[in-house]
mmCIF file of C-alpha atoms in Angstrom:
data_model
loop_
_atom_site.group_PDB
_atom_site.id
_atom_site.type_symbol
_atom_site.label_atom_id
_atom_site.label_comp_id
_atom_site.label_asym_id
_atom_site.label_seq_id
_atom_site.Cartn_x
_atom_site.Cartn_y
_atom_site.Cartn_z
ATOM 1 C CA UNK X 30 -0.131 -0.197 0.039
ATOM 2 C CA UNK X 31 1.334 3.180 -1.133
ATOM 3 C CA UNK X 32 1.750 6.121 1.766
ATOM 4 C CA UNK X 33 1.426 9.503 1.783
ATOM 5 C CA UNK X 34 3.350 12.356 3.554
ATOM 6 C CA UNK X 35 2.321 15.368 3.227
ATOM 7 C CA UNK X 36 3.054 19.048 5.207
ATOM 8 C CA UNK X 37 0.473 19.778 8.004
ATOM 9 C CA UNK X 38 0.351 23.368 6.723
ATOM 10 C CA UNK X 39 1.928 25.851 4.611
ATOM 11 C CA UNK X 40 1.797 29.968 4.411
ATOM 12 C CA UNK X 41 1.745 32.168 1.707
ATOM 13 C CA UNK X 42 0.222 35.086 0.499
ATOM 14 C CA UNK X 43 -1.643 36.424 -2.638
ATOM 15 C CA UNK X 44 -0.031 36.656 -6.051
ATOM 16 C CA UNK X 45 2.930 34.001 -4.945
ATOM 17 C CA UNK X 46 3.642 30.557 -6.364
ATOM 18 C CA UNK X 47 3.030 27.323 -3.900
ATOM 19 C CA UNK X 48 4.453 24.219 -4.707
ATOM 20 C CA UNK X 49 3.683 21.143 -2.031
ATOM 21 C CA UNK X 50 5.151 18.192 -1.995
ATOM 22 C CA UNK X 51 3.946 14.690 -1.468
ATOM 23 C CA UNK X 52 5.569 11.971 -0.754
ATOM 24 C CA UNK X 53 4.625 8.240 -1.841
ATOM 25 C CA UNK X 54 7.695 5.788 -1.800
ATOM 26 C CA UNK X 55 5.832 2.814 -2.168
ATOM 27 C CA UNK X 56 3.428 3.623 -5.024
ATOM 28 C CA UNK X 57 2.332 0.130 -7.482
ATOM 29 C CA UNK X 58 2.880 0.599 -10.951
ATOM 30 C CA UNK X 59 -0.684 1.005 -11.610
ATOM 31 C CA UNK X 60 -1.337 3.749 -9.361
ATOM 32 C CA UNK X 61 -2.102 7.419 -10.377
ATOM 33 C CA UNK X 62 -1.542 10.716 -8.131
ATOM 34 C CA UNK X 63 -4.268 12.979 -7.529
ATOM 35 C CA UNK X 64 -4.973 15.732 -5.840
ATOM 36 C CA UNK X 65 -7.838 17.780 -4.370
ATOM 37 C CA UNK X 66 -9.223 20.628 -2.771
ATOM 38 C CA UNK X 67 -11.311 20.757 0.136
ATOM 39 C CA UNK X 68 -13.250 23.225 1.772
ATOM 40 C CA UNK X 69 -14.502 23.018 5.337
ATOM 41 C CA UNK X 70 -17.764 21.208 5.299
ATOM 42 C CA UNK X 71 -17.992 20.207 1.560
ATOM 43 C CA UNK X 72 -16.173 17.412 -0.801
ATOM 44 C CA UNK X 73 -13.207 17.818 -2.379
ATOM 45 C CA UNK X 74 -13.244 18.785 -5.318
ATOM 46 C CA UNK X 75 -10.526 18.112 -8.037
ATOM 47 C CA UNK X 76 -7.437 19.697 -9.023
ATOM 48 C CA UNK X 77 -5.555 17.739 -11.548
ATOM 49 C CA UNK X 78 -4.374 13.741 -11.716
ATOM 50 C CA UNK X 79 -1.367 12.925 -13.373
ATOM 51 C CA UNK X 80 1.169 9.526 -13.575
ATOM 52 C CA UNK X 81 4.473 10.504 -14.544
ATOM 53 C CA UNK X 82 6.468 13.657 -15.750
ATOM 54 C CA UNK X 83 4.597 16.839 -15.839
ATOM 55 C CA UNK X 84 0.843 17.926 -16.590
ATOM 56 C CA UNK X 85 -1.320 21.388 -16.397
ATOM 57 C CA UNK X 86 -4.132 22.424 -17.284
ATOM 58 C CA UNK X 87 -5.947 25.457 -16.392
ATOM 59 C CA UNK X 88 -5.706 25.951 -12.253
ATOM 60 C CA UNK X 89 -2.782 23.598 -11.295
ATOM 61 C CA UNK X 90 0.685 22.195 -12.299
ATOM 62 C CA UNK X 91 1.386 19.075 -11.253
ATOM 63 C CA UNK X 92 4.782 17.599 -11.488
ATOM 64 C CA UNK X 93 6.278 13.929 -11.032
ATOM 65 C CA UNK X 94 9.817 12.815 -11.274
ATOM 66 C CA UNK X 95 11.077 9.922 -13.234
ATOM 67 C CA UNK X 96 11.213 7.208 -9.843
ATOM 68 C CA UNK X 97 7.589 8.269 -9.078
ATOM 69 C CA UNK X 98 8.097 8.842 -5.196
ATOM 70 C CA UNK X 99 7.318 11.894 -4.614
ATOM 71 C CA UNK X 100 4.702 14.715 -6.342
ATOM 72 C CA UNK X 101 4.621 18.125 -6.369
ATOM 73 C CA UNK X 102 1.298 20.504 -6.755
ATOM 74 C CA UNK X 103 2.212 23.535 -8.405
ATOM 75 C CA UNK X 104 -0.754 26.676 -7.662
ATOM 76 C CA UNK X 105 -0.194 30.029 -9.735
ATOM 77 C CA UNK X 106 -0.761 32.876 -8.379
ATOM 78 C CA UNK X 107 -2.308 32.076 -5.222
ATOM 79 C CA UNK X 108 -5.175 34.016 -4.372
ATOM 80 C CA UNK X 109 -6.794 34.392 -0.519
ATOM 81 C CA UNK X 110 -9.991 32.323 -2.480
ATOM 82 C CA UNK X 111 -6.415 29.097 -2.099
ATOM 83 C CA UNK X 112 -7.200 28.493 1.519
ATOM 84 C CA UNK X 113 -8.108 25.031 1.781
ATOM 85 C CA UNK X 114 -6.887 21.571 2.840
ATOM 86 C CA UNK X 115 -5.110 19.980 -0.220
ATOM 87 C CA UNK X 116 -5.036 16.266 -0.133
ATOM 88 C CA UNK X 117 -2.536 14.045 -2.172
ATOM 89 C CA UNK X 118 -4.418 10.247 -3.117
ATOM 90 C CA UNK X 119 -2.056 8.168 -4.395
ATOM 91 C CA UNK X 120 -3.742 5.027 -6.292
ATOM 92 C CA UNK X 121 -6.517 3.633 -9.419
ATOM 93 C CA UNK X 122 -9.609 2.812 -9.781
ATOM 94 C CA UNK X 123 -8.742 0.780 -13.068
ATOM 95 C CA UNK X 124 -9.369 -2.258 -11.891
ATOM 96 C CA UNK X 125 -11.405 -4.036 -8.717
ATOM 97 C CA UNK X 126 -8.822 -3.902 -6.473
ATOM 98 C CA UNK X 127 -9.062 -0.184 -5.242
ATOM 99 C CA UNK X 128 -6.372 0.996 -3.281
ATOM 100 C CA UNK X 129 -7.326 4.712 -2.635
ATOM 101 C CA UNK X 130 -4.874 6.311 -0.076
ATOM 102 C CA UNK X 131 -5.534 9.664 1.601
ATOM 103 C CA UNK X 132 -2.929 11.304 2.415
ATOM 104 C CA UNK X 133 -3.737 13.044 5.754
ATOM 105 C CA UNK X 134 -3.865 16.853 4.289
ATOM 106 C CA UNK X 135 -1.689 20.198 3.782
ATOM 107 C CA UNK X 136 -3.359 23.442 4.981
ATOM 108 C CA UNK X 137 -3.201 26.087 2.865
ATOM 109 C CA UNK X 138 -3.415 29.452 4.381
ATOM 110 C CA UNK X 139 -3.159 32.662 2.041
ATOM 111 C CA UNK X 140 -2.661 36.165 3.419
ATOM 112 C CA UNK X 141 -2.854 39.362 2.125
ATOM 113 C CA UNK I 16 -21.412 17.686 -16.192
ATOM 114 C CA UNK I 17 -20.390 15.562 -13.480
ATOM 115 C CA UNK I 18 -22.540 15.849 -10.399
ATOM 116 C CA UNK I 19 -23.030 14.541 -6.938
ATOM 117 C CA UNK I 20 -25.661 15.246 -4.911
ATOM 118 C CA UNK I 21 -26.233 14.005 -1.144
ATOM 119 C CA UNK I 22 -29.407 13.970 0.841
ATOM 120 C CA UNK I 23 -29.523 15.144 3.761
ATOM 121 C CA UNK I 24 -26.825 17.660 4.096
ATOM 122 C CA UNK I 25 -27.121 17.369 7.685
ATOM 123 C CA UNK I 26 -28.910 15.168 10.146
ATOM 124 C CA UNK I 27 -29.743 15.207 14.106
ATOM 125 C CA UNK I 28 -30.779 12.513 15.703
ATOM 126 C CA UNK I 29 -31.196 10.051 19.107
ATOM 127 C CA UNK I 30 -29.062 7.900 20.192
ATOM 128 C CA UNK I 31 -30.361 4.386 18.814
ATOM 129 C CA UNK I 32 -31.982 5.412 15.769
ATOM 130 C CA UNK I 33 -30.941 4.746 12.120
ATOM 131 C CA UNK I 34 -30.266 7.723 9.208
ATOM 132 C CA UNK I 35 -30.090 6.537 5.666
ATOM 133 C CA UNK I 36 -27.660 8.893 3.885
ATOM 134 C CA UNK I 37 -29.051 8.678 -0.739
ATOM 135 C CA UNK I 38 -25.794 9.662 -2.997
ATOM 136 C CA UNK I 39 -26.900 10.728 -6.093
ATOM 137 C CA UNK I 40 -25.294 10.739 -9.613
ATOM 138 C CA UNK I 41 -27.409 13.521 -11.463
ATOM 139 C CA UNK I 42 -25.882 13.804 -15.170
ATOM 140 C CA UNK I 43 -24.270 10.495 -15.515
ATOM 141 C CA UNK I 44 -24.184 6.339 -14.625
ATOM 142 C CA UNK I 45 -22.071 5.657 -11.866
ATOM 143 C CA UNK I 46 -20.966 2.485 -11.801
ATOM 144 C CA UNK I 47 -18.967 1.957 -8.984
ATOM 145 C CA UNK I 48 -19.355 4.246 -5.947
ATOM 146 C CA UNK I 49 -17.357 5.109 -2.969
ATOM 147 C CA UNK I 50 -18.221 5.949 1.126
ATOM 148 C CA UNK I 51 -15.475 7.705 3.239
ATOM 149 C CA UNK I 52 -16.337 9.570 6.552
ATOM 150 C CA UNK I 53 -13.908 12.739 7.746
ATOM 151 C CA UNK I 54 -13.198 13.185 11.584
ATOM 152 C CA UNK I 55 -12.696 16.890 12.749
ATOM 153 C CA UNK I 56 -9.527 17.888 11.018
ATOM 154 C CA UNK I 57 -8.547 14.449 9.766
ATOM 155 C CA UNK I 58 -8.277 13.036 6.174
ATOM 156 C CA UNK I 59 -11.108 10.967 4.525
ATOM 157 C CA UNK I 60 -11.288 7.312 5.500
ATOM 158 C CA UNK I 61 -12.654 4.829 2.726
ATOM 159 C CA UNK I 62 -14.554 2.649 4.623
ATOM 160 C CA UNK I 63 -16.681 0.889 1.185
ATOM 161 C CA UNK I 64 -17.397 0.509 -2.270
ATOM 162 C CA UNK I 65 -20.421 -0.015 -4.014
ATOM 163 C CA UNK I 66 -20.808 -2.028 -7.077
ATOM 164 C CA UNK I 67 -24.108 -1.495 -8.968
ATOM 165 C CA UNK I 68 -26.311 -4.770 -9.114
ATOM 166 C CA UNK I 69 -23.925 -6.036 -6.510
ATOM 167 C CA UNK I 70 -22.747 -5.837 -2.864
ATOM 168 C CA UNK I 71 -20.689 -3.883 -0.889
ATOM 169 C CA UNK I 72 -16.979 -4.029 -0.066
ATOM 170 C CA UNK I 73 -16.638 -2.873 3.128
ATOM 171 C CA UNK I 74 -12.346 -1.187 4.686
ATOM 172 C CA UNK I 75 -11.140 -3.435 7.373
ATOM 173 C CA UNK I 76 -12.533 -2.667 10.781
ATOM 174 C CA UNK I 77 -15.962 -1.258 9.167
ATOM 175 C CA UNK I 78 -18.657 -3.301 10.418
ATOM 176 C CA UNK I 79 -21.328 -4.282 7.593
ATOM 177 C CA UNK I 80 -24.003 -4.714 9.479
ATOM 178 C CA UNK I 81 -23.871 -0.820 10.992
ATOM 179 C CA UNK I 82 -23.660 0.724 7.571
ATOM 180 C CA UNK I 83 -25.698 -0.651 5.175
ATOM 181 C CA UNK I 84 -24.621 0.372 1.658
ATOM 182 C CA UNK I 85 -27.302 -0.232 -1.027
ATOM 183 C CA UNK I 86 -26.472 0.201 -5.100
ATOM 184 C CA UNK I 87 -29.836 -0.388 -6.822
ATOM 185 C CA UNK I 88 -29.450 2.016 -9.671
ATOM 186 C CA UNK I 89 -26.180 3.269 -11.853
ATOM 187 C CA UNK I 90 -27.208 6.776 -10.488
ATOM 188 C CA UNK I 91 -27.825 5.364 -6.496
ATOM 189 C CA UNK I 92 -26.510 4.632 -3.412
ATOM 190 C CA UNK I 93 -27.430 4.932 -0.270
ATOM 191 C CA UNK I 94 -25.612 4.387 3.183
ATOM 192 C CA UNK I 95 -27.722 3.613 6.480
ATOM 193 C CA UNK I 96 -26.421 3.951 9.760
ATOM 194 C CA UNK I 97 -28.013 1.461 12.077
ATOM 195 C CA UNK I 98 -28.212 2.116 15.671
ATOM 196 C CA UNK I 99 -26.715 5.561 15.698
ATOM 197 C CA UNK I 100 -24.270 6.410 18.302
ATOM 198 C CA UNK I 101 -22.802 9.973 19.231
ATOM 199 C CA UNK I 102 -19.347 7.950 18.211
ATOM 200 C CA UNK I 103 -21.389 7.558 14.749
ATOM 201 C CA UNK I 104 -21.188 11.499 14.481
ATOM 202 C CA UNK I 105 -19.090 12.466 11.368
ATOM 203 C CA UNK I 106 -18.969 13.965 7.950
ATOM 204 C CA UNK I 107 -20.349 11.385 5.407
ATOM 205 C CA UNK I 108 -18.982 11.885 1.864
ATOM 206 C CA UNK I 109 -19.623 9.775 -1.016
ATOM 207 C CA UNK I 110 -18.084 10.128 -4.629
ATOM 208 C CA UNK I 111 -18.955 7.964 -8.136
ATOM 209 C CA UNK I 112 -16.822 6.737 -10.600
ATOM 210 C CA UNK I 113 -17.911 7.561 -14.364
ATOM 211 C CA UNK I 114 -18.561 4.024 -15.915
ATOM 212 C CA UNK I 115 -16.985 6.730 -18.996
ATOM 213 C CA UNK I 116 -14.109 8.397 -16.999
ATOM 214 C CA UNK I 117 -10.821 6.430 -16.704
ATOM 215 C CA UNK I 118 -9.623 6.847 -13.219
ATOM 216 C CA UNK I 119 -11.070 9.547 -11.748
ATOM 217 C CA UNK I 120 -13.858 9.921 -8.998
ATOM 218 C CA UNK I 121 -16.360 12.705 -8.185
ATOM 219 C CA UNK I 122 -17.214 13.997 -5.346
ATOM 220 C CA UNK I 123 -20.919 14.237 -3.419
ATOM 221 C CA UNK I 124 -21.004 17.912 -0.861
ATOM 222 C CA UNK I 125 -20.860 14.973 2.146
ATOM 223 C CA UNK I 126 -23.544 14.870 4.613
ATOM 224 C CA UNK I 127 -22.712 16.652 8.266
ATOM 225 C CA UNK I 128 -23.838 13.608 10.978
ATOM 226 C CA UNK I 129 -24.582 14.255 14.528
ATOM 227 C CA UNK I 130 -26.354 11.806 16.812
ATOM 228 C CA UNK I 131 -27.331 12.928 20.525
#
């Protein structure tokens, strides 16, 4: 089972780029890496997903080194509304043996 | 697209009663749905996986007789917390896998259960 490790909390300021790293040393071959954002008393919201190298969408980038033992979520030019908990999820839905191991989450606080 | 709803959004019940939570995929067919619980300031814990038309698969440590899951259609799964106790108070979240999506689950807004 892949176990993930994330920083418990991070602070940054509006307009800055924020990078949150997740360690997953035991990631399996079929596992994908997915990042979610969660606000209090709401369900998680999908941010980005990747398998290897770099993935970019309209809200974030995901960097995954060749050994896939870690991944870094990059949020460009954050705003106050990006204050939330960010979860790194390692696992896959490709077969019936779902292994969905959630990290403890990183509480990101954006200051003005 | 890919919207998942949950009902109710919050419920308060007395100890010993049963509570049913519904999870619906509104604009897609969900062959698989997942049920999570989340305690305050903690991460999500997968409770069980349900596939339409078959019995749910429970994670280790989750009592199947306590948390009854039914996935009778491609758009609806229910979680019933039987004989609820205060320690069952938690935030319950469902997610659904679109049969057409490769590797993604879509989350509902969650249900806050408080057992008095």
